[in-house]
Amino acid sequence: GYDAGQFMPYVTAGYAQATVSAGGVDIDDSGYFYGAGIDYNLGNGITIGGEVLQHQFDDFNGGDDVQVLTGGIRVSYNF
């Protein structure tokens, strides 16, 4: 991340693992993710933030490519 005062924008990337259970069969595959987020310090130990991640699984289980877009928001108390 980058310390921009009360804001901290960041980028992230890494390894992803997916497991799908269907009809009593578990299918596992691996891929990667990347995304960006931002945190904002409200003061008094409270931080809010959010991020968006793109998950990519190429040839999932030997078949089609699978892409999943996720987003999240959070509130943290730092003590």
Tab-separated table of C-alpha atoms in Angstrom:
chain	number	residue	atom	x	y	z
A	1	GLY	CA	0.000	0.000	0.000
A	2	TYR	CA	0.844	3.647	-0.152
A	3	ASP	CA	0.584	5.859	2.939
A	4	ALA	CA	-1.375	8.903	1.762
A	5	GLY	CA	-2.171	10.371	5.162
A	6	GLN	CA	-5.555	9.149	6.327
A	7	PHE	CA	-5.944	7.076	3.122
A	8	MET	CA	-4.021	3.918	2.239
A	9	PRO	CA	-4.688	2.662	-1.308
A	10	TYR	CA	-3.198	-0.735	-2.156
A	11	VAL	CA	-3.021	-3.466	-4.763
A	12	THR	CA	-2.889	-7.186	-4.057
A	13	ALA	CA	-2.359	-10.426	-5.944
A	14	GLY	CA	-1.882	-14.070	-5.085
A	15	TYR	CA	-2.782	-17.735	-5.326
A	16	ALA	CA	-6.416	-18.922	-5.232
A	17	GLN	CA	-7.851	-22.370	-4.487
A	18	ALA	CA	-11.444	-23.354	-5.331
A	19	THR	CA	-13.443	-26.420	-4.299
A	20	VAL	CA	-16.860	-27.182	-5.812
A	21	SER	CA	-19.091	-29.919	-4.414
A	22	ALA	CA	-21.673	-31.255	-6.856
A	23	GLY	CA	-23.498	-34.581	-6.833
A	24	GLY	CA	-21.283	-35.993	-4.099
A	25	VAL	CA	-18.107	-35.175	-6.051
A	26	ASP	CA	-15.565	-32.545	-4.968
A	27	ILE	CA	-13.715	-30.711	-7.717
A	28	ASP	CA	-10.560	-28.802	-6.759
A	29	ASP	CA	-8.556	-26.427	-8.898
A	30	SER	CA	-6.150	-23.555	-8.439
A	31	GLY	CA	-5.776	-20.149	-10.004
A	32	TYR	CA	-4.852	-16.604	-9.088
A	33	PHE	CA	-6.416	-13.342	-7.979
A	34	TYR	CA	-5.620	-9.647	-8.215
A	35	GLY	CA	-7.315	-6.497	-7.071
A	36	ALA	CA	-7.215	-3.155	-5.328
A	37	GLY	CA	-8.545	-1.593	-2.180
A	38	ILE	CA	-8.433	1.421	0.073
A	39	ASP	CA	-8.468	2.005	3.829
A	40	TYR	CA	-9.412	5.261	5.513
A	41	ASN	CA	-8.484	6.181	9.076
A	42	LEU	CA	-11.474	7.860	10.760
A	43	GLY	CA	-9.481	8.519	13.942
A	44	ASN	CA	-9.902	7.166	17.490
A	45	GLY	CA	-8.636	3.765	16.297
A	46	ILE	CA	-11.417	3.239	13.723
A	47	THR	CA	-10.577	2.364	10.117
A	48	ILE	CA	-12.991	1.672	7.254
A	49	GLY	CA	-12.059	0.084	3.971
A	50	GLY	CA	-13.049	-1.889	0.942
A	51	GLU	CA	-11.559	-3.937	-1.841
A	52	VAL	CA	-12.439	-5.531	-5.173
A	53	LEU	CA	-10.792	-8.807	-6.262
A	54	GLN	CA	-10.831	-10.623	-9.602
A	55	HIS	CA	-10.361	-14.404	-9.254
A	56	GLN	CA	-9.257	-16.312	-12.355
A	57	PHE	CA	-9.310	-20.103	-12.856
A	58	ASP	CA	-8.106	-21.081	-16.338
A	59	ASP	CA	-9.387	-24.449	-17.663
A	60	PHE	CA	-11.199	-25.206	-14.379
A	61	ASN	CA	-11.075	-28.985	-13.918
A	62	GLY	CA	-9.985	-29.330	-17.553
A	63	GLY	CA	-13.011	-27.395	-18.830
A	64	ASP	CA	-14.054	-23.789	-19.140
A	65	ASP	CA	-12.337	-20.720	-17.730
A	66	VAL	CA	-14.006	-19.430	-14.564
A	67	GLN	CA	-13.846	-15.793	-13.427
A	68	VAL	CA	-15.274	-14.496	-10.169
A	69	LEU	CA	-15.410	-10.842	-9.093
A	70	THR	CA	-15.748	-10.240	-5.334
A	71	GLY	CA	-16.004	-7.127	-3.247
A	72	GLY	CA	-15.852	-6.457	0.445
A	73	ILE	CA	-16.184	-3.680	2.984
A	74	ARG	CA	-14.868	-3.639	6.526
A	75	VAL	CA	-14.734	-1.639	9.722
A	76	SER	CA	-11.771	-2.174	12.074
A	77	TYR	CA	-10.939	-1.010	15.563
A	78	ASN	CA	-7.218	-0.685	16.263
A	79	PHE	CA	-6.133	-0.808	19.882
